[in-house]
PDB file of C-alpha atoms and ligand atoms in Angstrom:
ATOM      1  CA  MET D 670     -47.834  39.911  22.842  1.00 69.00           C
ATOM      2  CA  THR D 671     -46.578  37.781  25.325  1.00 79.00           C
ATOM      3  CA  THR D 672     -43.238  36.431  25.662  1.00 84.00           C
ATOM      4  CA  SER D 673     -42.754  32.773  25.689  1.00 93.00           C
ATOM      5  CA  ALA D 674     -40.194  31.270  28.545  1.00 90.00           C
ATOM      6  CA  SER D 675     -38.029  29.884  25.579  1.00 93.00           C
ATOM      7  CA  ASP D 676     -37.983  33.120  24.170  1.00 95.00           C
ATOM      8  CA  GLU D 677     -36.983  34.917  27.119  1.00 96.00           C
ATOM      9  CA  GLN D 678     -34.255  32.107  27.846  1.00 96.00           C
ATOM     10  CA  ALA D 679     -32.850  32.795  24.149  1.00 96.00           C
ATOM     11  CA  ARG D 680     -33.004  36.612  24.881  1.00 97.00           C
ATOM     12  CA  ARG D 681     -31.235  36.274  28.020  1.00 97.00           C
ATOM     13  CA  GLU D 682     -28.529  33.878  26.317  1.00 98.00           C
ATOM     14  CA  GLN D 683     -28.025  36.172  23.354  1.00 98.00           C
ATOM     15  CA  GLU D 684     -27.795  39.111  25.736  1.00 98.00           C
ATOM     16  CA  LEU D 685     -25.109  37.790  26.996  1.00 98.00           C
ATOM     17  CA  VAL D 686     -22.832  36.887  24.173  1.00 98.00           C
ATOM     18  CA  GLU D 687     -23.238  40.612  22.741  1.00 98.00           C
ATOM     19  CA  LEU D 688     -22.082  41.858  26.277  1.00 98.00           C
ATOM     20  CA  VAL D 689     -19.222  39.869  26.445  1.00 98.00           C
ATOM     21  CA  VAL D 690     -18.382  40.463  22.654  1.00 98.00           C
ATOM     22  CA  HIS D 691     -18.565  44.277  23.018  1.00 98.00           C
ATOM     23  CA  SER D 692     -16.342  44.219  26.106  1.00 98.00           C
ATOM     24  CA  PHE D 693     -13.589  43.964  23.840  1.00 98.00           C
ATOM     25  CA  ASP D 694     -14.584  46.922  21.715  1.00 97.00           C
ATOM     26  CA  SER D 695     -12.207  49.455  23.000  1.00 96.00           C
ATOM     27  CA  SER D 696      -9.014  47.062  22.758  1.00 97.00           C
ATOM     28  CA  PRO D 697      -6.222  49.010  21.565  1.00 98.00           C
ATOM     29  CA  ASP D 698      -5.189  46.212  19.644  1.00 98.00           C
ATOM     30  CA  ALA D 699      -7.563  45.619  16.498  1.00 98.00           C
ATOM     31  CA  ARG D 700      -6.527  42.210  15.722  1.00 98.00           C
ATOM     32  CA  LEU D 701      -6.634  40.975  19.418  1.00 98.00           C
ATOM     33  CA  GLN D 702     -10.333  42.396  19.383  1.00 98.00           C
ATOM     34  CA  GLN D 703     -11.464  40.525  16.440  1.00 98.00           C
ATOM     35  CA  VAL D 704      -9.923  37.213  17.815  1.00 98.00           C
ATOM     36  CA  MET D 705     -11.535  37.428  21.147  1.00 98.00           C
ATOM     37  CA  ALA D 706     -14.717  38.707  19.808  1.00 98.00           C
ATOM     38  CA  SER D 707     -14.756  35.853  17.321  1.00 98.00           C
ATOM     39  CA  LEU D 708     -13.662  33.302  20.152  1.00 98.00           C
ATOM     40  CA  VAL D 709     -16.421  34.216  22.181  1.00 98.00           C
ATOM     41  CA  ARG D 710     -19.159  34.122  19.534  1.00 98.00           C
ATOM     42  CA  HIS D 711     -18.191  30.497  18.777  1.00 98.00           C
ATOM     43  CA  LEU D 712     -17.509  29.267  22.375  1.00 98.00           C
ATOM     44  CA  HIS D 713     -20.807  30.374  23.414  1.00 98.00           C
ATOM     45  CA  ALA D 714     -22.444  29.184  20.271  1.00 98.00           C
ATOM     46  CA  PHE D 715     -20.722  25.674  21.156  1.00 98.00           C
ATOM     47  CA  ILE D 716     -22.108  25.775  24.802  1.00 98.00           C
ATOM     48  CA  ARG D 717     -25.673  26.915  23.701  1.00 98.00           C
ATOM     49  CA  ASP D 718     -25.448  24.034  20.774  1.00 98.00           C
ATOM     50  CA  VAL D 719     -24.953  21.147  23.385  1.00 98.00           C
ATOM     51  CA  ARG D 720     -26.444  22.592  26.308  1.00 98.00           C
ATOM     52  CA  LEU D 721     -23.196  22.050  28.618  1.00 98.00           C
ATOM     53  CA  THR D 722     -24.057  21.099  31.887  1.00 98.00           C
ATOM     54  CA  GLU D 723     -22.195  22.462  35.020  1.00 98.00           C
ATOM     55  CA  ASP D 724     -20.706  18.984  35.493  1.00 98.00           C
ATOM     56  CA  GLU D 725     -19.324  19.002  31.985  1.00 98.00           C
ATOM     57  CA  TRP D 726     -18.022  22.421  32.527  1.00 98.00           C
ATOM     58  CA  ASN D 727     -16.061  21.105  35.359  1.00 98.00           C
ATOM     59  CA  VAL D 728     -14.694  18.128  33.650  1.00 98.00           C
ATOM     60  CA  ALA D 729     -13.431  20.458  30.942  1.00 98.00           C
ATOM     61  CA  ILE D 730     -11.857  22.575  33.732  1.00 98.00           C
ATOM     62  CA  ASP D 731     -10.143  19.724  35.078  1.00 98.00           C
ATOM     63  CA  PHE D 732      -9.044  18.197  31.845  1.00 98.00           C
ATOM     64  CA  LEU D 733      -7.074  21.506  31.103  1.00 98.00           C
ATOM     65  CA  ARG D 734      -5.637  21.582  34.664  1.00 98.00           C
ATOM     66  CA  ARG D 735      -4.292  17.910  34.193  1.00 98.00           C
ATOM     67  CA  ALA D 736      -2.906  19.052  30.468  1.00 98.00           C
ATOM     68  CA  GLY D 737      -1.199  21.989  32.285  1.00 97.00           C
ATOM     69  CA  ASP D 738       0.181  19.816  35.089  1.00 98.00           C
ATOM     70  CA  ILE D 739       2.026  17.099  32.628  1.00 97.00           C
ATOM     71  CA  THR D 740       3.095  20.093  30.207  1.00 96.00           C
ATOM     72  CA  ASP D 741       6.903  20.690  30.803  1.00 92.00           C
ATOM     73  CA  ASP D 742      10.061  21.561  28.531  1.00 85.00           C
ATOM     74  CA  ARG D 743       9.638  18.268  26.690  1.00 83.00           C
ATOM     75  CA  ARG D 744       6.022  17.685  26.866  1.00 90.00           C
ATOM     76  CA  GLN D 745       3.373  20.035  25.308  1.00 93.00           C
ATOM     77  CA  GLU D 746       0.138  18.344  25.926  1.00 96.00           C
ATOM     78  CA  PHE D 747      -1.752  21.512  24.787  1.00 96.00           C
ATOM     79  CA  ILE D 748      -0.393  21.293  21.258  1.00 95.00           C
ATOM     80  CA  LEU D 749      -1.331  17.753  21.234  1.00 96.00           C
ATOM     81  CA  LEU D 750      -4.509  18.339  22.195  1.00 97.00           C
ATOM     82  CA  SER D 751      -4.600  21.043  19.352  1.00 97.00           C
ATOM     83  CA  ASP D 752      -3.087  18.033  17.055  1.00 97.00           C
ATOM     84  CA  VAL D 753      -5.662  15.399  18.113  1.00 98.00           C
ATOM     85  CA  LEU D 754      -8.744  18.108  17.574  1.00 98.00           C
ATOM     86  CA  GLY D 755      -7.360  18.932  14.127  1.00 97.00           C
ATOM     87  CA  THR D 756      -6.867  22.344  14.775  1.00 97.00           C
ATOM     88  CA  SER D 757      -3.074  22.125  14.108  1.00 96.00           C
ATOM     89  CA  MET D 758      -3.750  21.010  10.911  1.00 96.00           C
ATOM     90  CA  GLN D 759      -6.352  23.546  10.137  1.00 97.00           C
ATOM     91  CA  THR D 760      -4.171  26.224  11.187  1.00 97.00           C
ATOM     92  CA  ILE D 761      -1.486  24.945   8.783  1.00 96.00           C
ATOM     93  CA  ALA D 762      -3.951  24.690   5.886  1.00 94.00           C
ATOM     94  CA  VAL D 763      -4.995  28.432   6.561  1.00 95.00           C
ATOM     95  CA  ASN D 764      -1.133  29.551   6.733  1.00 94.00           C
ATOM     96  CA  ASN D 765      -0.119  27.476   3.616  1.00 92.00           C
ATOM     97  CA  GLU D 766      -2.322  28.686   1.240  1.00 91.00           C
ATOM     98  CA  ALA D 767      -2.677  26.195  -1.965  1.00 92.00           C
ATOM     99  CA  ARG D 768      -0.274  27.733  -4.624  1.00 92.00           C
ATOM    100  CA  GLY D 769      -0.079  26.080  -7.784  1.00 91.00           C
ATOM    101  CA  HIS D 770       1.233  22.366  -7.128  1.00 95.00           C
ATOM    102  CA  ALA D 771       3.536  23.493  -4.443  1.00 97.00           C
ATOM    103  CA  THR D 772       4.092  20.726  -1.692  1.00 98.00           C
ATOM    104  CA  GLU D 773       1.454  20.356   0.870  1.00 97.00           C
ATOM    105  CA  ALA D 774       2.451  21.187   4.637  1.00 97.00           C
ATOM    106  CA  THR D 775       1.699  19.124   7.621  1.00 97.00           C
ATOM    107  CA  VAL D 776       2.035  18.829  11.106  1.00 96.00           C
ATOM    108  CA  PHE D 777       5.655  19.583  12.896  1.00 95.00           C
ATOM    109  CA  GLY D 778       5.144  17.421  15.837  1.00 92.00           C
ATOM    110  CA  PRO D 779       7.052  17.835  19.032  1.00 91.00           C
ATOM    111  CA  PHE D 780      10.437  15.564  17.907  1.00 93.00           C
ATOM    112  CA  PHE D 781      12.558  18.189  15.839  1.00 95.00           C
ATOM    113  CA  VAL D 782      15.572  19.430  17.152  1.00 93.00           C
ATOM    114  CA  GLU D 783      17.629  22.455  16.348  1.00 94.00           C
ATOM    115  CA  GLY D 784      21.428  21.857  15.457  1.00 95.00           C
ATOM    116  CA  SER D 785      21.091  18.297  13.988  1.00 97.00           C
ATOM    117  CA  PRO D 786      24.405  17.073  12.362  1.00 98.00           C
ATOM    118  CA  GLU D 787      24.876  17.822   8.516  1.00 98.00           C
ATOM    119  CA  VAL D 788      25.167  14.895   6.183  1.00 98.00           C
ATOM    120  CA  PRO D 789      26.527  15.228   2.486  1.00 98.00           C
ATOM    121  CA  ILE D 790      24.293  14.231  -0.542  1.00 98.00           C
ATOM    122  CA  GLY D 791      23.858  10.378  -0.171  1.00 97.00           C
ATOM    123  CA  GLY D 792      24.881  10.355   3.436  1.00 97.00           C
ATOM    124  CA  ASP D 793      23.288   8.354   6.194  1.00 97.00           C
ATOM    125  CA  ILE D 794      21.077   9.994   8.615  1.00 98.00           C
ATOM    126  CA  SER D 795      20.384   7.239  10.800  1.00 97.00           C
ATOM    127  CA  PHE D 796      23.504   7.479  12.975  1.00 97.00           C
ATOM    128  CA  GLY D 797      22.837   3.690  14.381  1.00 95.00           C
ATOM    129  CA  ALA D 798      19.175   4.025  14.868  1.00 97.00           C
ATOM    130  CA  THR D 799      17.538   0.603  14.075  1.00 97.00           C
ATOM    131  CA  GLY D 800      15.455  -0.051  11.057  1.00 97.00           C
ATOM    132  CA  GLU D 801      15.407  -1.123   7.503  1.00 97.00           C
ATOM    133  CA  PRO D 802      17.589   1.125   5.476  1.00 97.00           C
ATOM    134  CA  CYS D 803      15.871   3.470   3.180  1.00 98.00           C
ATOM    135  CA  TRP D 804      17.010   5.274   0.220  1.00 98.00           C
ATOM    136  CA  VAL D 805      15.401   8.595  -0.178  1.00 98.00           C
ATOM    137  CA  GLU D 806      15.850  10.695  -3.449  1.00 98.00           C
ATOM    138  CA  GLY D 807      14.162  13.534  -4.997  1.00 98.00           C
ATOM    139  CA  SER D 808      14.398  17.365  -6.201  1.00 98.00           C
ATOM    140  CA  VAL D 809      13.694  20.664  -5.162  1.00 98.00           C
ATOM    141  CA  THR D 810      12.062  22.955  -7.529  1.00 98.00           C
ATOM    142  CA  ASP D 811      10.083  26.178  -7.566  1.00 98.00           C
ATOM    143  CA  LEU D 812       6.618  26.421  -9.062  1.00 97.00           C
ATOM    144  CA  SER D 813       7.983  26.994 -12.527  1.00 97.00           C
ATOM    145  CA  GLY D 814       9.848  23.632 -12.128  1.00 97.00           C
ATOM    146  CA  ALA D 815      13.325  25.519 -11.799  1.00 98.00           C
ATOM    147  CA  PRO D 816      15.580  23.746  -9.680  1.00 98.00           C
ATOM    148  CA  VAL D 817      16.453  25.192  -6.201  1.00 98.00           C
ATOM    149  CA  PRO D 818      20.028  24.837  -5.447  1.00 98.00           C
ATOM    150  CA  ASN D 819      21.314  24.827  -1.863  1.00 98.00           C
ATOM    151  CA  ALA D 820      17.849  24.301  -0.153  1.00 98.00           C
ATOM    152  CA  LEU D 821      18.234  23.571   3.457  1.00 98.00           C
ATOM    153  CA  ILE D 822      16.475  19.955   4.008  1.00 98.00           C
ATOM    154  CA  GLU D 823      16.101  18.806   7.774  1.00 98.00           C
ATOM    155  CA  VAL D 824      15.170  15.138   7.984  1.00 98.00           C
ATOM    156  CA  TRP D 825      13.960  13.404  11.151  1.00 98.00           C
ATOM    157  CA  GLU D 826      12.133  10.016  11.835  1.00 98.00           C
ATOM    158  CA  ALA D 827      11.533   7.444  14.647  1.00 97.00           C
ATOM    159  CA  ASP D 828      13.270   4.176  14.775  1.00 97.00           C
ATOM    160  CA  GLU D 829      11.966   0.635  13.928  1.00 97.00           C
ATOM    161  CA  ASP D 830      10.684   0.422  17.747  1.00 96.00           C
ATOM    162  CA  GLY D 831       8.415   3.818  17.093  1.00 95.00           C
ATOM    163  CA  LEU D 832      10.995   5.910  19.277  1.00 95.00           C
ATOM    164  CA  TYR D 833      12.716   9.215  18.379  1.00 96.00           C
ATOM    165  CA  ASP D 834      16.081   9.603  19.945  1.00 96.00           C
ATOM    166  CA  VAL D 835      14.957  12.474  22.053  1.00 93.00           C
ATOM    167  CA  GLN D 836      12.765   9.747  23.668  1.00 92.00           C
ATOM    168  CA  TYR D 837      15.510   7.730  24.872  1.00 94.00           C
ATOM    169  CA  ASP D 838      17.130   8.545  28.339  1.00 91.00           C
ATOM    170  CA  ASP D 839      20.878   8.936  26.972  1.00 93.00           C
ATOM    171  CA  ASP D 840      21.350  11.941  24.672  1.00 90.00           C
ATOM    172  CA  ARG D 841      22.052  10.192  21.284  1.00 95.00           C
ATOM    173  CA  THR D 842      21.265  11.838  18.189  1.00 97.00           C
ATOM    174  CA  ALA D 843      20.107   9.433  15.497  1.00 98.00           C
ATOM    175  CA  ALA D 844      17.540   9.318  12.695  1.00 98.00           C
ATOM    176  CA  ARG D 845      17.964  12.924  12.143  1.00 98.00           C
ATOM    177  CA  ALA D 846      20.163  15.314   9.972  1.00 98.00           C
ATOM    178  CA  HIS D 847      20.329  18.235   7.715  1.00 98.00           C
ATOM    179  CA  LEU D 848      21.657  18.208   4.011  1.00 98.00           C
ATOM    180  CA  HIS D 849      21.284  20.820   1.140  1.00 98.00           C
ATOM    181  CA  SER D 850      20.148  20.320  -2.395  1.00 98.00           C
ATOM    182  CA  ASP D 851      23.062  20.116  -5.152  1.00 98.00           C
ATOM    183  CA  GLU D 852      23.355  22.596  -7.925  1.00 98.00           C
ATOM    184  CA  HIS D 853      20.727  20.819  -9.623  1.00 98.00           C
ATOM    185  CA  GLY D 854      18.191  21.057  -7.007  1.00 98.00           C
ATOM    186  CA  LYS D 855      18.843  17.118  -6.238  1.00 98.00           C
ATOM    187  CA  TYR D 856      19.032  15.597  -3.020  1.00 98.00           C
ATOM    188  CA  SER D 857      19.358  12.012  -1.683  1.00 98.00           C
ATOM    189  CA  PHE D 858      20.275  10.373   1.512  1.00 98.00           C
ATOM    190  CA  TRP D 859      19.899   6.852   3.476  1.00 98.00           C
ATOM    191  CA  GLY D 860      17.492   6.926   6.143  1.00 98.00           C
ATOM    192  CA  ILE D 861      15.350   4.076   7.646  1.00 98.00           C
ATOM    193  CA  THR D 862      11.877   2.888   6.385  1.00 98.00           C
ATOM    194  CA  PRO D 863       9.401   4.666   8.526  1.00 98.00           C
ATOM    195  CA  THR D 864       7.223   2.792  11.155  1.00 95.00           C
ATOM    196  CA  PRO D 865       4.015   3.758  12.599  1.00 95.00           C
ATOM    197  CA  TYR D 866       4.002   4.936  16.465  1.00 94.00           C
ATOM    198  CA  PRO D 867       1.585   6.152  19.055  1.00 96.00           C
ATOM    199  CA  ILE D 868       1.463   9.992  20.051  1.00 95.00           C
ATOM    200  CA  PRO D 869       2.279  10.339  23.832  1.00 94.00           C
ATOM    201  CA  HIS D 870      -0.817   8.882  25.093  1.00 95.00           C
ATOM    202  CA  ASP D 871      -0.455   8.581  28.818  1.00 96.00           C
ATOM    203  CA  GLY D 872      -1.808  12.093  29.824  1.00 97.00           C
ATOM    204  CA  PRO D 873      -5.085  13.312  29.530  1.00 98.00           C
ATOM    205  CA  VAL D 874      -5.237  13.497  25.579  1.00 98.00           C
ATOM    206  CA  GLY D 875      -4.624   9.919  25.693  1.00 98.00           C
ATOM    207  CA  GLN D 876      -7.509   9.584  27.773  1.00 98.00           C
ATOM    208  CA  LEU D 877      -9.786  11.700  25.844  1.00 98.00           C
ATOM    209  CA  LEU D 878      -8.745   9.385  22.613  1.00 98.00           C
ATOM    210  CA  GLU D 879      -9.760   6.200  24.884  1.00 98.00           C
ATOM    211  CA  ALA D 880     -13.062   7.830  25.742  1.00 98.00           C
ATOM    212  CA  VAL D 881     -13.952   8.325  22.153  1.00 98.00           C
ATOM    213  CA  GLY D 882     -12.615   5.029  20.907  1.00 98.00           C
ATOM    214  CA  ARG D 883      -9.892   6.694  18.875  1.00 98.00           C
ATOM    215  CA  SER D 884      -6.202   5.202  18.316  1.00 97.00           C
ATOM    216  CA  PRO D 885      -3.246   7.255  19.321  1.00 98.00           C
ATOM    217  CA  MET D 886      -1.368   5.746  16.466  1.00 98.00           C
ATOM    218  CA  ARG D 887       0.334   8.062  13.600  1.00 97.00           C
ATOM    219  CA  ALA D 888       0.620   6.852  10.123  1.00 98.00           C
ATOM    220  CA  ALA D 889       4.208   5.717   9.253  1.00 98.00           C
ATOM    221  CA  HIS D 890       6.095   8.817   8.101  1.00 98.00           C
ATOM    222  CA  LEU D 891       9.448  10.841   7.544  1.00 98.00           C
ATOM    223  CA  HIS D 892       9.639  14.586   8.647  1.00 98.00           C
ATOM    224  CA  PHE D 893      11.144  17.165   6.290  1.00 98.00           C
ATOM    225  CA  LEU D 894      11.428  20.654   6.854  1.00 98.00           C
ATOM    226  CA  VAL D 895      12.860  22.638   3.607  1.00 98.00           C
ATOM    227  CA  ASP D 896      13.812  26.096   3.590  1.00 98.00           C
ATOM    228  CA  HIS D 897      15.475  28.474   1.326  1.00 98.00           C
ATOM    229  CA  PRO D 898      15.621  32.239   1.392  1.00 97.00           C
ATOM    230  CA  ASP D 899      13.617  32.725  -1.957  1.00 97.00           C
ATOM    231  CA  HIS D 900      10.780  30.496  -1.008  1.00 97.00           C
ATOM    232  CA  ARG D 901       7.998  29.679   1.529  1.00 97.00           C
ATOM    233  CA  ARG D 902       9.459  27.309   4.467  1.00 97.00           C
ATOM    234  CA  LEU D 903       7.858  24.104   3.921  1.00 98.00           C
ATOM    235  CA  VAL D 904       7.121  21.560   7.104  1.00 97.00           C
ATOM    236  CA  THR D 905       5.881  18.292   5.934  1.00 98.00           C
ATOM    237  CA  HIS D 906       6.169  14.570   5.847  1.00 97.00           C
ATOM    238  CA  ILE D 907       5.981  11.861   3.497  1.00 98.00           C
ATOM    239  CA  PHE D 908       3.776   8.600   4.336  1.00 98.00           C
ATOM    240  CA  VAL D 909       4.111   4.995   3.156  1.00 98.00           C
ATOM    241  CA  ARG D 910       1.479   3.733   0.433  1.00 98.00           C
ATOM    242  CA  GLY D 911      -0.117   0.707   1.963  1.00 97.00           C
ATOM    243  CA  ASP D 912       0.046   1.387   5.401  1.00 97.00           C
ATOM    244  CA  GLU D 913      -3.248   0.470   7.314  1.00 97.00           C
ATOM    245  CA  LEU D 914      -3.017   3.687   9.465  1.00 98.00           C
ATOM    246  CA  LEU D 915      -3.437   6.007   6.776  1.00 98.00           C
ATOM    247  CA  GLY D 916      -7.038   6.673   7.069  1.00 97.00           C
ATOM    248  CA  THR D 917      -6.806   7.170  11.005  1.00 97.00           C
ATOM    249  CA  ASP D 918      -3.825   8.999  11.554  1.00 98.00           C
ATOM    250  CA  ALA D 919      -4.246  10.647  15.440  1.00 98.00           C
ATOM    251  CA  VAL D 920      -3.353  14.132  14.123  1.00 98.00           C
ATOM    252  CA  PHE D 921      -5.002  14.279  11.000  1.00 98.00           C
ATOM    253  CA  GLY D 922      -1.603  14.831   9.169  1.00 97.00           C
ATOM    254  CA  VAL D 923      -2.186  12.669   6.021  1.00 98.00           C
ATOM    255  CA  LYS D 924      -2.443  14.198   2.687  1.00 97.00           C
ATOM    256  CA  GLU D 925      -2.846  11.989  -0.388  1.00 97.00           C
ATOM    257  CA  SER D 926      -0.213  13.886  -2.181  1.00 97.00           C
ATOM    258  CA  LEU D 927       2.357  13.250   0.388  1.00 98.00           C
ATOM    259  CA  VAL D 928       1.671   9.216   0.318  1.00 98.00           C
ATOM    260  CA  LYS D 929       4.708   7.739  -1.430  1.00 98.00           C
ATOM    261  CA  ASP D 930       5.631   4.187  -2.998  1.00 98.00           C
ATOM    262  CA  PHE D 931       8.390   2.785  -0.655  1.00 98.00           C
ATOM    263  CA  VAL D 932       9.623   0.006  -2.895  1.00 97.00           C
ATOM    264  CA  GLN D 933      11.066  -3.091  -1.210  1.00 96.00           C
ATOM    265  CA  HIS D 934      14.323  -4.907  -2.398  1.00 96.00           C
ATOM    266  CA  PRO D 935      15.422  -8.350  -1.504  1.00 95.00           C
ATOM    267  CA  PRO D 936      19.114  -8.548   0.064  1.00 93.00           C
ATOM    268  CA  GLY D 937      21.611  -8.573  -2.146  1.00 90.00           C
ATOM    269  CA  THR D 938      19.864  -6.058  -4.585  1.00 93.00           C
ATOM    270  CA  PRO D 939      22.447  -3.316  -5.853  1.00 93.00           C
ATOM    271  CA  THR D 940      21.873   0.027  -4.277  1.00 95.00           C
ATOM    272  CA  PRO D 941      21.814   3.271  -5.910  1.00 95.00           C
ATOM    273  CA  ASP D 942      25.136   4.355  -4.453  1.00 94.00           C
ATOM    274  CA  GLY D 943      26.978   0.921  -4.697  1.00 92.00           C
ATOM    275  CA  ARG D 944      26.357   0.453  -0.870  1.00 88.00           C
ATOM    276  CA  THR D 945      26.205  -3.352   0.211  1.00 84.00           C
ATOM    277  CA  VAL D 946      23.564  -3.682   2.486  1.00 89.00           C
ATOM    278  CA  ASP D 947      23.002  -7.088   4.404  1.00 88.00           C
ATOM    279  CA  GLY D 948      19.151  -7.401   4.380  1.00 93.00           C
ATOM    280  CA  THR D 949      16.315  -6.108   2.729  1.00 96.00           C
ATOM    281  CA  TRP D 950      16.060  -2.138   1.981  1.00 97.00           C
ATOM    282  CA  SER D 951      13.562   0.195   0.573  1.00 98.00           C
ATOM    283  CA  GLN D 952      13.668   3.116  -1.978  1.00 98.00           C
ATOM    284  CA  THR D 953      11.405   6.142  -2.343  1.00 98.00           C
ATOM    285  CA  ARG D 954      11.327   9.309  -4.231  1.00 98.00           C
ATOM    286  CA  PHE D 955      10.102  12.879  -2.894  1.00 98.00           C
ATOM    287  CA  ASP D 956      10.085  15.537  -5.587  1.00 98.00           C
ATOM    288  CA  ILE D 957       9.748  18.958  -3.274  1.00 98.00           C
ATOM    289  CA  VAL D 958       8.004  22.004  -4.679  1.00 98.00           C
ATOM    290  CA  LEU D 959       8.420  25.212  -2.840  1.00 98.00           C
ATOM    291  CA  ALA D 960       5.745  28.067  -2.979  1.00 96.00           C
TER     292      ALA D 960
HETATM  293  C1  LIG T1320       5.055  13.339  15.226  1.00 54.02           C
HETATM  294  O1  LIG T1320       4.832  13.250  14.206  1.00 54.02           O
HETATM  295  O2  LIG T1320       6.232  13.654  15.398  1.00 54.02           O
HETATM  296  C2  LIG T1320       4.069  13.999  16.091  1.00 54.02           C
HETATM  297  C3  LIG T1320       2.884  14.947  15.362  1.00 54.02           C
HETATM  298  C4  LIG T1320       1.948  15.281  16.396  1.00 54.02           C
HETATM  299  C5  LIG T1320       1.906  14.660  17.631  1.00 54.02           C
HETATM  300  C6  LIG T1320       2.729  13.738  18.077  1.00 54.02           C
HETATM  301  C7  LIG T1320       3.896  13.647  17.315  1.00 54.02           C
HETATM  302 FE1  LIG T1321       6.549  12.068  13.908  1.00 54.02          FE
END
């Protein structure tokens, strides 16, 4: 039987895949061997699937070089790339297995800072950040519904111009803080009503989004990190119901279960803690269930 040219081509391509996959066989680290073998199989399948041209391969290499060039202590273009490809969210999904009605996790993002100020229950995390005041309250419970007292709750968000404190040239700390749930697992604080903002898009990732006609905008959100020694650490956000960006979040972070009502109140409406607010303010509730 004669072999056609296309059969011979497929045989050569597959032979290369097997050669590379088996080059990891004697790795002393079994997990590394598994990861590399699978990565190679998927990468080769991708190249064969799209019949990658050598020009395209060069573009990809140049893209990675530029991502490296722009990356420093404050800017991490490779994480951003992972975010816009949805691979950050897929890694989070794999590592935060669904358990009962535990609150869903979402992307961490680059703007968390260790050592935020502590505020009491009902305290104000804005520290002068501009924006409409927003009262946030809720509970922290476990999967059985029992309250989780003394859970660490870190919160951080952008101001009304869509900027985090760390994006300003001064060294302000604003719109971020931590607090602890009380003996009944309850918490509350004043923040600011979340506003949409773009992910950093002045680098290669921004160019990629532009080339494919995708927006760099994130749906408006407020970040939470909730931690307690007896429970799985939760990194998540809440989103604003009605935000038109919910369906096109640049990093695929939106989960329907994390979309909350932010009720708007006219000026002069009494607040839950008796504070006087000059203008409008909003109010939301986020009940957190830890796995
Ligand atoms: C953020 O929400 O802070 C964020 C997440 C992913 C990429 C850029 C920003
Ligand atoms: Fe954010």
